[in-house]
Tab-separated table of C-alpha atoms in Angstrom:
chain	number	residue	atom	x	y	z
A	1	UNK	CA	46.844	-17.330	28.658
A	2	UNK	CA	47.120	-14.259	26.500
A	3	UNK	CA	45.039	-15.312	24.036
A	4	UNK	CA	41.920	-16.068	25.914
A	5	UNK	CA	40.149	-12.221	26.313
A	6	UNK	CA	40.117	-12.491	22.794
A	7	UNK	CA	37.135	-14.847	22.985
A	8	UNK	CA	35.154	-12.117	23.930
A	9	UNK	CA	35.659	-9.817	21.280
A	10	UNK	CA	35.269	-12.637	18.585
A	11	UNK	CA	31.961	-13.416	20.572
A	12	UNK	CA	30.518	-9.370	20.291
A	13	UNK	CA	32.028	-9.221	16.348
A	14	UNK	CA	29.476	-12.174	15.616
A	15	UNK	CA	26.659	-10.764	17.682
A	16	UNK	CA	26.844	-7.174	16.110
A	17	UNK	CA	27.254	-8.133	12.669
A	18	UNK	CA	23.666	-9.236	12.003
A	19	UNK	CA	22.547	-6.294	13.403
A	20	UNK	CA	24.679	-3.972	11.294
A	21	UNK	CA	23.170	-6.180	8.609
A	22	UNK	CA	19.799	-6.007	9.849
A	23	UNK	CA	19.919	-2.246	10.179
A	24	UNK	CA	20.882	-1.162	6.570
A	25	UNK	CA	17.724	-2.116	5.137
A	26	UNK	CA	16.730	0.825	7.001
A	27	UNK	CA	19.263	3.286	6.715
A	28	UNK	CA	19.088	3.042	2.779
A	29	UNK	CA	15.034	3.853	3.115
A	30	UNK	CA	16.068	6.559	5.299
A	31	UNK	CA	18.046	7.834	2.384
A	32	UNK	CA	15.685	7.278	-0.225
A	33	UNK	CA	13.087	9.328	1.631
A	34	UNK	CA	15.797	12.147	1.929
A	35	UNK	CA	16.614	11.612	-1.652
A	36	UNK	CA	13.590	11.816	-3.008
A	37	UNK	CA	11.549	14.793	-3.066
A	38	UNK	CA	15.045	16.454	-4.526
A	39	UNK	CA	14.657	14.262	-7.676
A	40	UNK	CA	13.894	16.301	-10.996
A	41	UNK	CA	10.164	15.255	-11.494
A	42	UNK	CA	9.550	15.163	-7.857
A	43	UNK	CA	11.039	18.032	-6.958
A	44	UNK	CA	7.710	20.209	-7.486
A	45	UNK	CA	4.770	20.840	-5.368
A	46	UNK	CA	2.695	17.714	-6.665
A	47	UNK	CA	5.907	15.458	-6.976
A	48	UNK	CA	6.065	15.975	-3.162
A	49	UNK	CA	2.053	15.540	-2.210
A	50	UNK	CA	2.149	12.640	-4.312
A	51	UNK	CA	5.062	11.033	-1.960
A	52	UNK	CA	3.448	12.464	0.871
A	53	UNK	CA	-0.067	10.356	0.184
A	54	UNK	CA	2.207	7.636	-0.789
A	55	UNK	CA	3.673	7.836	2.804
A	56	UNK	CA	0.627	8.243	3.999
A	57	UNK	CA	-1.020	5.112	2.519
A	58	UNK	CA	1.974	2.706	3.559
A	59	UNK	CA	1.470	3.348	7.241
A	60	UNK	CA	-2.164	2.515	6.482
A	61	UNK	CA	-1.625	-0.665	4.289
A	62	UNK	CA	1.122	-1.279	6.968
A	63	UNK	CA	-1.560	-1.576	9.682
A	64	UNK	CA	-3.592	-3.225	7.634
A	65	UNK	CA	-0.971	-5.683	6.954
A	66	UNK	CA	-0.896	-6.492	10.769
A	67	UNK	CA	-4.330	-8.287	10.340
A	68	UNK	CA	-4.208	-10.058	7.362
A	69	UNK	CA	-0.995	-10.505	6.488
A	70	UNK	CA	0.532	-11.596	10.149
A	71	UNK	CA	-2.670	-12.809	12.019
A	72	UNK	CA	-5.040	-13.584	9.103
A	73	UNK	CA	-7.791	-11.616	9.720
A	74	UNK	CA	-9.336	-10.156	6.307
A	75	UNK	CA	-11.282	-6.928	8.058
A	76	UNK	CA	-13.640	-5.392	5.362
A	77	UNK	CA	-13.827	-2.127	8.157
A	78	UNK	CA	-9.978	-0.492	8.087
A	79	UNK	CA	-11.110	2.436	7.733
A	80	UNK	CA	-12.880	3.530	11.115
A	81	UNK	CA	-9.601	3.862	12.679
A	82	UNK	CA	-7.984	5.457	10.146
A	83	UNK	CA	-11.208	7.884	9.692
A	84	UNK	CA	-11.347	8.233	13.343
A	85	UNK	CA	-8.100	8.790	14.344
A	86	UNK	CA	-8.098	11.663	11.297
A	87	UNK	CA	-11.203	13.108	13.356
A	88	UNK	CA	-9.166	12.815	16.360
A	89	UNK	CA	-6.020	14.653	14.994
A	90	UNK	CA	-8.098	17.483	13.132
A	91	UNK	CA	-10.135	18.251	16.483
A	92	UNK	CA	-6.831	18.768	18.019
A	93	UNK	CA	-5.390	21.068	15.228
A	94	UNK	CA	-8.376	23.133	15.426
A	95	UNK	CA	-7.859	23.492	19.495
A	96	UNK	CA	-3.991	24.178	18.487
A	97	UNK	CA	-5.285	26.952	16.124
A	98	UNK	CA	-7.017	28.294	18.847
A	99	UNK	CA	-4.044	28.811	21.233
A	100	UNK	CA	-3.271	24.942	22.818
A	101	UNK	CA	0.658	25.320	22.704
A	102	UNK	CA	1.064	21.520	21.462
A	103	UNK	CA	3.401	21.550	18.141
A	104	UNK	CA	1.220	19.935	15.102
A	105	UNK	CA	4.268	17.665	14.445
A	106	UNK	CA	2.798	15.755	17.802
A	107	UNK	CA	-0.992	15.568	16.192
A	108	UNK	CA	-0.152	12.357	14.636
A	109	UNK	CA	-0.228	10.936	18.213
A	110	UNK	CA	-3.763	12.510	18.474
A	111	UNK	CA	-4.782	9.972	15.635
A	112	UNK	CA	-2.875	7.096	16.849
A	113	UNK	CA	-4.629	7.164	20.462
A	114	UNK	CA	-7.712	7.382	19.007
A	115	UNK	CA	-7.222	4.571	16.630
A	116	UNK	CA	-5.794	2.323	19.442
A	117	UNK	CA	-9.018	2.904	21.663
A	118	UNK	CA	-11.573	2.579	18.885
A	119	UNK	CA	-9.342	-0.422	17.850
A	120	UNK	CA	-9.418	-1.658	21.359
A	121	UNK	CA	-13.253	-0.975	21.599
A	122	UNK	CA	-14.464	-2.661	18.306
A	123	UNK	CA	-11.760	-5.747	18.834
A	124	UNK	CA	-13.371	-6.772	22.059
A	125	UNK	CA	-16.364	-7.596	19.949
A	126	UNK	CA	-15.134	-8.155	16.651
A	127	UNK	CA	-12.235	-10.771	17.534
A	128	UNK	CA	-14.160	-13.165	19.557
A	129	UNK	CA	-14.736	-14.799	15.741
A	130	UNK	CA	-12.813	-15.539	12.789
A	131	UNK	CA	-12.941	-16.169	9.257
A	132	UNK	CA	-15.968	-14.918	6.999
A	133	UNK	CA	-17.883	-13.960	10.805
A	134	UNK	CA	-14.694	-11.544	11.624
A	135	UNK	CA	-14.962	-9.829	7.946
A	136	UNK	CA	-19.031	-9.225	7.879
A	137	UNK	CA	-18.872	-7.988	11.504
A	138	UNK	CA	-16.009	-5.390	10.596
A	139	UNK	CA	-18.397	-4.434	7.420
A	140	UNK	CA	-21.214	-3.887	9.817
A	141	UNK	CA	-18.880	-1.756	12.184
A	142	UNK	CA	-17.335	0.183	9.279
A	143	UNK	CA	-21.238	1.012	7.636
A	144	UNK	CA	-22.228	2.191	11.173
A	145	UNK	CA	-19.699	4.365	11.776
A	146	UNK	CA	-19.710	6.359	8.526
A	147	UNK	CA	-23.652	6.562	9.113
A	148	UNK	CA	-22.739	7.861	12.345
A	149	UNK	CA	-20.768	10.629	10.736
A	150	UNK	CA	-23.589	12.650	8.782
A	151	UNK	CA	-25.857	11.584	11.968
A	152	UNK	CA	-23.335	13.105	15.006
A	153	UNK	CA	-22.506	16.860	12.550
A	154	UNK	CA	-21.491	18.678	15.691
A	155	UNK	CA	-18.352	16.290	15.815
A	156	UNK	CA	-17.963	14.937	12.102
A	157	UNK	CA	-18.826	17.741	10.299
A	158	UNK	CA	-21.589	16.022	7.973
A	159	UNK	CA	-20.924	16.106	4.154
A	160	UNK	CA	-18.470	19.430	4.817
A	161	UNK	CA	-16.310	17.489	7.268
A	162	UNK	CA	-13.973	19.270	9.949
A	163	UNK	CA	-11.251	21.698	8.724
A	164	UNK	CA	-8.332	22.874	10.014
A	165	UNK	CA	-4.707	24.440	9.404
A	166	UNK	CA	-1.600	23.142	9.819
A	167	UNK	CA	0.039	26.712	10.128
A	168	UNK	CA	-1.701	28.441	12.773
A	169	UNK	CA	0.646	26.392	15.585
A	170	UNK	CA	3.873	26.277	17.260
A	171	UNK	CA	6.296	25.966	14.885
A	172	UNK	CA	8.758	23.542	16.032
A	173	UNK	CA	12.464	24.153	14.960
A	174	UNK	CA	11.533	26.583	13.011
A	175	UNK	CA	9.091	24.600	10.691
A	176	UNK	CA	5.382	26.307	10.265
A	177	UNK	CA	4.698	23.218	8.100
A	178	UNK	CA	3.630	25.672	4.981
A	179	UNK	CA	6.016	24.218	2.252
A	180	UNK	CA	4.812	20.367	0.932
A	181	UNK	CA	8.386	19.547	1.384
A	182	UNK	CA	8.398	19.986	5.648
A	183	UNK	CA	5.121	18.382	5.473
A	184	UNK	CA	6.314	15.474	3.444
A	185	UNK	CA	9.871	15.233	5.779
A	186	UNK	CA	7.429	15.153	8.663
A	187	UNK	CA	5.181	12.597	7.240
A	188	UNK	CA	8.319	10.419	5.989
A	189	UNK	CA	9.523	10.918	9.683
A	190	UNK	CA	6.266	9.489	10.745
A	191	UNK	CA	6.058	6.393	8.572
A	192	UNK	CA	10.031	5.498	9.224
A	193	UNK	CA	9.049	5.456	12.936
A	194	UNK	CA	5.933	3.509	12.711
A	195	UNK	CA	7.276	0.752	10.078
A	196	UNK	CA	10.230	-0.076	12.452
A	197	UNK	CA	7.471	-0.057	15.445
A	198	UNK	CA	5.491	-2.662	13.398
A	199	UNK	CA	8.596	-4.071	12.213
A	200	UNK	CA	9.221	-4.729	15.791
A	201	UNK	CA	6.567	-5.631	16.766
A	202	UNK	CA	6.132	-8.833	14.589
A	203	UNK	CA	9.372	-9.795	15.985
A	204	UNK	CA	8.383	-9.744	19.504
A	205	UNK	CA	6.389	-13.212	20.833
A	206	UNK	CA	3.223	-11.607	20.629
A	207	UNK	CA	3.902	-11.250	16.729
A	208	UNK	CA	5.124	-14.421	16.427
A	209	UNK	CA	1.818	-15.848	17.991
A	210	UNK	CA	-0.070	-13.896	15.407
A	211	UNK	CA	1.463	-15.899	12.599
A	212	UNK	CA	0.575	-19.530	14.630
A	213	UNK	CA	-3.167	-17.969	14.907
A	214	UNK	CA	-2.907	-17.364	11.659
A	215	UNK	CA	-1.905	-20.529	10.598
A	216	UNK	CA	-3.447	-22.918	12.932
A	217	UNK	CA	-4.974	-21.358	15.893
A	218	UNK	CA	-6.780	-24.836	17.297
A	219	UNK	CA	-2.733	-26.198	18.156
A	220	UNK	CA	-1.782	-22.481	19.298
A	221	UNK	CA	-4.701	-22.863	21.995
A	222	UNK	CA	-2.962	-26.328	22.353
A	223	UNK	CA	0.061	-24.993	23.560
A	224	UNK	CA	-1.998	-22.638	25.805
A	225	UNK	CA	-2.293	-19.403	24.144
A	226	UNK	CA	-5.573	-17.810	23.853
A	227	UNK	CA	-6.414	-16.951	20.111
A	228	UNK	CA	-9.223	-14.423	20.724
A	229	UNK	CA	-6.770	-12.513	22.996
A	230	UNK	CA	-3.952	-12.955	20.381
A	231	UNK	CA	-6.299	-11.420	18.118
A	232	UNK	CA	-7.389	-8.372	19.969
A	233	UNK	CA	-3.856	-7.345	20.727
A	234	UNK	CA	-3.479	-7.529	16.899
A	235	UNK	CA	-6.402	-5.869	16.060
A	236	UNK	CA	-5.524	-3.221	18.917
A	237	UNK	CA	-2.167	-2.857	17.337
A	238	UNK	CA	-3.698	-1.954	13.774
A	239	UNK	CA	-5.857	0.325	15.078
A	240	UNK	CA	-3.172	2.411	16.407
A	241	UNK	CA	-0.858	2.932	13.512
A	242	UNK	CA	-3.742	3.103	10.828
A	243	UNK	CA	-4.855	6.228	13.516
A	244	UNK	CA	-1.604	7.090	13.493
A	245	UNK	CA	-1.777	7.710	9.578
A	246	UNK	CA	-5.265	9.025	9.920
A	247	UNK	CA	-3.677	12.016	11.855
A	248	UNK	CA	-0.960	12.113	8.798
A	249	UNK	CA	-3.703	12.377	6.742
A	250	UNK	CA	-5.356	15.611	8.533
A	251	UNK	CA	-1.898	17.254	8.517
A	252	UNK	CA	-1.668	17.008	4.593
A	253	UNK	CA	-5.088	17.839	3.530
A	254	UNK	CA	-6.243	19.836	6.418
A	255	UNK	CA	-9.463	18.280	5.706
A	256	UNK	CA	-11.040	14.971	7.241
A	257	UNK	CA	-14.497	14.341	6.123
A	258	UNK	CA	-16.798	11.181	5.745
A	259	UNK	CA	-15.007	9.429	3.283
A	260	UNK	CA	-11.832	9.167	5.497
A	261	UNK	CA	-13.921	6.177	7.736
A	262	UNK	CA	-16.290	4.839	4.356
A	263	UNK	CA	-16.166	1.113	2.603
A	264	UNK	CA	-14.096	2.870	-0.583
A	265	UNK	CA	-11.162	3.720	1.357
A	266	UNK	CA	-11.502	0.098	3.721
A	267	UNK	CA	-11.723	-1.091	-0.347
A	268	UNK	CA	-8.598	0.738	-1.235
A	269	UNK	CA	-6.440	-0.277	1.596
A	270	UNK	CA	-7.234	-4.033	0.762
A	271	UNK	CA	-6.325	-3.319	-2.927
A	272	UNK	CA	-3.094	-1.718	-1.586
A	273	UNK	CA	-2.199	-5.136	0.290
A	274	UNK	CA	-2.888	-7.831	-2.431
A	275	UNK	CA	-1.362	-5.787	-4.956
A	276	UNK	CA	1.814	-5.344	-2.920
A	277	UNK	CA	2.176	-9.102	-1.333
A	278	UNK	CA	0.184	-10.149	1.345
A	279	UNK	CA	2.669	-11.375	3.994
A	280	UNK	CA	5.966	-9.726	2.760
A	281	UNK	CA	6.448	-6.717	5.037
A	282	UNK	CA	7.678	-4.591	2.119
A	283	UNK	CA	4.509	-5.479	0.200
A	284	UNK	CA	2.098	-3.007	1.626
A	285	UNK	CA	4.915	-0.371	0.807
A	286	UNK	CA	4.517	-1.243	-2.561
A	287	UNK	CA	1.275	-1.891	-3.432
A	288	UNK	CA	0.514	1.180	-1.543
A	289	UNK	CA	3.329	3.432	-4.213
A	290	UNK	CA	1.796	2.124	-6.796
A	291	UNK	CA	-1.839	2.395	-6.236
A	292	UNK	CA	-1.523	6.292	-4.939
A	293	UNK	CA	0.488	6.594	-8.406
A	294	UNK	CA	-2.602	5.193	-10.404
A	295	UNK	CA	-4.743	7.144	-8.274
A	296	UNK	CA	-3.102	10.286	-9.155
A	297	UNK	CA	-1.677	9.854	-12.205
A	298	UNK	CA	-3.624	7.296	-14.112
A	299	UNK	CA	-7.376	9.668	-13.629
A	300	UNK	CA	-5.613	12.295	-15.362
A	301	UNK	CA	-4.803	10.488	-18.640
A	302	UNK	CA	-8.133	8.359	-18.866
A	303	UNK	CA	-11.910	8.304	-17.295
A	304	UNK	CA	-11.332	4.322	-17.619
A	305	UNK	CA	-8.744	4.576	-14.784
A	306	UNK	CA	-11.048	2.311	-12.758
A	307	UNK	CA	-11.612	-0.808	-15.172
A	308	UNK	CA	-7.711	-0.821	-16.018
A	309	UNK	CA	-7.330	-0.728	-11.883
A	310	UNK	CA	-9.558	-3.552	-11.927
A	311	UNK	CA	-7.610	-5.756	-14.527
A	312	UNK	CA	-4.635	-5.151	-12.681
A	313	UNK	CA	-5.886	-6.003	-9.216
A	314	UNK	CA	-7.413	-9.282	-11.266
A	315	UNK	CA	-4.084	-10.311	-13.231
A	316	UNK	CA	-2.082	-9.748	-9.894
A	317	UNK	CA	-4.457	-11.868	-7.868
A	318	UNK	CA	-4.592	-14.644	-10.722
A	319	UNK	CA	-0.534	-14.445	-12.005
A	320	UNK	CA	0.649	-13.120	-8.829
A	321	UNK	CA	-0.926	-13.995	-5.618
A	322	UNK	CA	1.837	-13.323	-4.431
A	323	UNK	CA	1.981	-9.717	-5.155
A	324	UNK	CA	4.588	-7.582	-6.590
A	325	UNK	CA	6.817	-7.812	-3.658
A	326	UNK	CA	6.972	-11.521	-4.129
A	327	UNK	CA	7.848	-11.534	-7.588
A	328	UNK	CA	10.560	-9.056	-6.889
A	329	UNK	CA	11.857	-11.678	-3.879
A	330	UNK	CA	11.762	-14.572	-6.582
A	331	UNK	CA	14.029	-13.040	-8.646
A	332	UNK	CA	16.626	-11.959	-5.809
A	333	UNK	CA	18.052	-15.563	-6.070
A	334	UNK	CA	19.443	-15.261	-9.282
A	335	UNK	CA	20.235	-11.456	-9.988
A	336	UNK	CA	24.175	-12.028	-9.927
A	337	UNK	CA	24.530	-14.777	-11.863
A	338	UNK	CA	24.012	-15.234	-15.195
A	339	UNK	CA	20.988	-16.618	-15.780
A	340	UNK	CA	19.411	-13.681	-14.826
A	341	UNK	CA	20.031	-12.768	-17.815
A	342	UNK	CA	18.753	-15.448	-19.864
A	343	UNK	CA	15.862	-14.834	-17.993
A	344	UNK	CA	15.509	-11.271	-18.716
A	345	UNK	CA	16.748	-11.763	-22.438
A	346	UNK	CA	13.198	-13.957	-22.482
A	347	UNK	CA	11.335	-11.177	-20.920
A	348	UNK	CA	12.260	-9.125	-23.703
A	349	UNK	CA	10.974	-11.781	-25.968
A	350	UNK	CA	7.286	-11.867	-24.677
A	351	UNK	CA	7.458	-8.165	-23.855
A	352	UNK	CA	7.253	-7.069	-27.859
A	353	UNK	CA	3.790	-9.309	-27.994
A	354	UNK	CA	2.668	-8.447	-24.869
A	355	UNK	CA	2.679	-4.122	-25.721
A	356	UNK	CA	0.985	-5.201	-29.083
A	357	UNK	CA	-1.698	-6.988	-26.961
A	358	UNK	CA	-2.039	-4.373	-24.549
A	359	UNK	CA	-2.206	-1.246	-27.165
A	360	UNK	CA	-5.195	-2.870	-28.833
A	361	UNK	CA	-6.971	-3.298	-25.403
A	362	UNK	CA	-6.861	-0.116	-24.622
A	363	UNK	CA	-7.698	1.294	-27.772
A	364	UNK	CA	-11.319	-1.255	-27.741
A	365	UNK	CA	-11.141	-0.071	-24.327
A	366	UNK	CA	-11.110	3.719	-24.492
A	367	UNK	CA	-13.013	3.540	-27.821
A	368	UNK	CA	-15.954	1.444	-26.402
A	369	UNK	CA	-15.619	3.690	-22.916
A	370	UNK	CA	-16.109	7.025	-25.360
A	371	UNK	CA	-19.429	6.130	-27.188
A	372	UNK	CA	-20.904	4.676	-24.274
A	373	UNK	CA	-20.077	7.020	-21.645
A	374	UNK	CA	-18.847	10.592	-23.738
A	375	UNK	CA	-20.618	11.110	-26.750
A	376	UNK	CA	-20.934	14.963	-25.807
A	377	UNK	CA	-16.958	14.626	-26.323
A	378	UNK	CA	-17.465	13.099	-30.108
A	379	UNK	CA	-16.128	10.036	-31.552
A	380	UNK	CA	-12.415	11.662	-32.228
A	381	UNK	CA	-10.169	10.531	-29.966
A	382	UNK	CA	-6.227	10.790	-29.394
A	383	UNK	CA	-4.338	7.806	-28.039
A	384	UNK	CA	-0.770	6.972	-28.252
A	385	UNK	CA	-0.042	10.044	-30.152
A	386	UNK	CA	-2.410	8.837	-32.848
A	387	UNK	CA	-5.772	10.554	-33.915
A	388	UNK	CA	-8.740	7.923	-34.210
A	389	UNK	CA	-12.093	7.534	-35.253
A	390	UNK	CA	-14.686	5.424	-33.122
A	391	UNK	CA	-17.431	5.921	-35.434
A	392	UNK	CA	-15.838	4.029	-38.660
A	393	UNK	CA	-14.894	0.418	-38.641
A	394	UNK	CA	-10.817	0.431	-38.990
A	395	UNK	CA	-9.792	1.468	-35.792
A	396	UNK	CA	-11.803	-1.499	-34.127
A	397	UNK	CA	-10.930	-3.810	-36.595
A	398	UNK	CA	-7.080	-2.892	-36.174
A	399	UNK	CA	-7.570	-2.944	-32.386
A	400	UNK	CA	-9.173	-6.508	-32.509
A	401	UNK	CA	-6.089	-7.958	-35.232
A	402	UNK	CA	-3.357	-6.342	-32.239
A	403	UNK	CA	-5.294	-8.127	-29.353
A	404	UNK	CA	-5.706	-11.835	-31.378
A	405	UNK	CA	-2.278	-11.461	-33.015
A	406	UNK	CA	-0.648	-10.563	-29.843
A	407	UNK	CA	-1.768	-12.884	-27.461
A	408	UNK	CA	-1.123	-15.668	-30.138
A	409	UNK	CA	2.543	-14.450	-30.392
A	410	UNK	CA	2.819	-14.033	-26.205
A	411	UNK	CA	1.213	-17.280	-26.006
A	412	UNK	CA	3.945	-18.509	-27.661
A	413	UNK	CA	6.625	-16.931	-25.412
A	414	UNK	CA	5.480	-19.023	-22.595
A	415	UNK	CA	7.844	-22.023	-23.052
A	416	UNK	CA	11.162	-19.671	-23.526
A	417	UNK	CA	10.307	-18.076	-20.148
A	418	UNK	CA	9.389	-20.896	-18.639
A	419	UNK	CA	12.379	-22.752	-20.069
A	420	UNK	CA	14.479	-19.908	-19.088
A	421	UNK	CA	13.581	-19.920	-15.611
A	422	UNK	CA	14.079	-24.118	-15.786
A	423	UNK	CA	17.931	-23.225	-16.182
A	424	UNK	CA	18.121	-20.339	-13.993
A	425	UNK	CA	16.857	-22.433	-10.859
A	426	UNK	CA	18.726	-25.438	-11.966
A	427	UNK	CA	20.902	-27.018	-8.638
A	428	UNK	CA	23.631	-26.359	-10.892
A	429	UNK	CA	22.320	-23.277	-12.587
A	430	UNK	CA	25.740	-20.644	-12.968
């Protein structure tokens, strides 16, 4: 008779231990974000706007995510809430400025409304259809709109756009939001909050009806769910948070101007998904890291930013379609054992080819990009530390014996990865 309460307590262990489990995920990103604007590199003024655009873009490619990722909707018009909501949050910051006592921290909120009703608005009308109709009605909504922003100045500020400061407010808790690094703690604030709100929200049954939209809506109507309503709540949903990083947006730059709502950034956003892993909730994270890295630190090495941008966005759709994210998930399997290091001895391999390969692209590359484009500049260039000539013959003829010798080496690296990664997922693989 004694031992019977202690049913109970075995019971709660076993419920709370997935959640302490499901929890840490989170509480190590929460430590990363404190973590990181204090490393050496990103401790300066541009190490910290750089993480604060990266923050920025995650909550976008995060909302973003929502439609094609979860419900499958591939919207070619993203942007309009995020623009929008960035109009809505840098109206309100100029009214602060001018003596509303609302903190700025709270302007984020300003964007998010706005991007829910706009979201709300446009997804009565865009969701009725799917497929290719959903994605051209989005680019029609998302090519209005920005006209509508040079033709409505008094609100949008034409070219100019709609300033504002993120100083001139009540400073909450002390913070006046002057120094990048409250700015980026504020925006890393914002983005923990709104991942674990779309985090939960693809958990709830609403979410979970997304995904049977997505993947068959005609049996998901079977079962007596409407898919054009499943839809709009979606599309309703990513409206709000990629508001909600519109209004991060207006914080940081203290600018929001046409560009915020045109096809470039809708462009970018997409970029930011596939790159990362469409699907995988952590891929938008990524992809949206990496591409803000390019962004800003790619432009100032080369003027060809753009074409290598391409080629990446190409090889990951081609080698990857699953995105970065997914090849980091198809390693997790076998990163304690030891053929994960057979496998990465193999990597190693076709890695020495692969940099040869790669060098004498870029040098045809920047070489070829330099006559055509820069021939104010000369045909002297510096790459890799070495001084070259465009205008004689060596240079492209080295360039061209790297690209053919290296891929003919990689090429024949293939079979030890792929033989390498035959063990390491063998049933009986140590």
């Amino acid at each position: 008779m004694k031992s019977a309460p202690a049913a109970p307590a075995l019971s709660s262990a076993r419920i709370l231990q997935p959640r302490k489990v499901r929890s840490r995920p989170w509480l190590v990103a929460a430590a990363v974000l404190l973590i990181l604007p204090h490393i050496p590199g990103l401790n300066a003024d541009f190490g910290r706007s750089l993480l604060s655009q990266m923050g920025i873009a995650a909550v976008f490619a995060l909302s973003f995510n929502l439609l094609l990722g979860q419900t499958g909707l591939l919207s070619f018009g993203h942007a309009v809430y995020f623009g929008l909501g960035g109009y809505a949050a840098i109206h309100l910051m100029r009214a602060i400025n001018q003596g509303l006592p609302i903190p700025i921290a709270l302007v984020p909120l300003a964007g998010a409304a706005a991007g829910l009703f706009f979201g709300a608005l446009f997804g009565s009308v865009t969701t009725k259809r799917a497929g290719s109709i959903f994605a051209l009605i989005t680019l029609g909504i998302g090519e209005l709109v920005y006209a509508a922003t040079f033709m409505l100045p008094s609100y949008f500020g034409g070219e100019e756009g709609i300033t504002a400061s993120r100083t001139r407010g009540p400073a909450l808790s002390g913070l006046d939001l002057g120094p990048q690094l409250q700015v980026y703690y504020l925006i890393a604030l914002w983005a923990m909050i709104a991942a674990a709100l779309m985090h939960a929200f693809m958990r709830t049954p609403v979410g979970r009806m997304c995904n049977a939209v997505r993947d068959n809506p005609e049996r998901a109507e079977f079962v007596g769910y409407n898919p054009q309503r499943v839809r709009f709540v979606a599309f309703a949903a990513a409206g709000l948070f990629a508001g909600l990083a519109g209004g991060l947006h207006a914080i940081n730059y203290e600018i929001v101007a046409a560009d915020s709502v045109s096809a470039l950034r809708s462009g970018t956003v997409l970029l930011m998904t596939y790159i990362g892993g469409v699907g995988h909730f952590i891929g938008p994270v990524i992809g949206a890291a990496v591409l803000t890295w390019l962004q800003a630190s790619l432009s100032g090495y080369t003027s060809a930013w753009l074409f290598y941008l391409g080629v990446f966005f190409m090889a990951i759709i081609v080698f990857a379609p699953s995105g970065l994210a997914g090849l980091i998930l198809m390693h997790r399997p076998i990163v304690r054992t030891r053929a994960f290091w057979r496998v990465l001895r193999a990597y190693i391999i076709a890695l020495a080819p692969a940099l040869v390969m790669t060098i004498g692209a870029v040098l045809l590359v920047e070489m070829s990009y330099r006559l055509s484009t820069q021939p104010e500049l000369g045909t002297r260039l510096r790459l890799f530390g070495v001084t070259v000539d465009a205008a004689t013959p060596w240079p492209w003829i080295a360039a061209v014996v790297m690209v053919a010798a290296g891929f003919i080496v990689f090429r024949a690296t293939w079979p030890i990865v792929a033989s390498a990664w035959q063990q390491a997922t063998a049933p009986t693989a140590p």
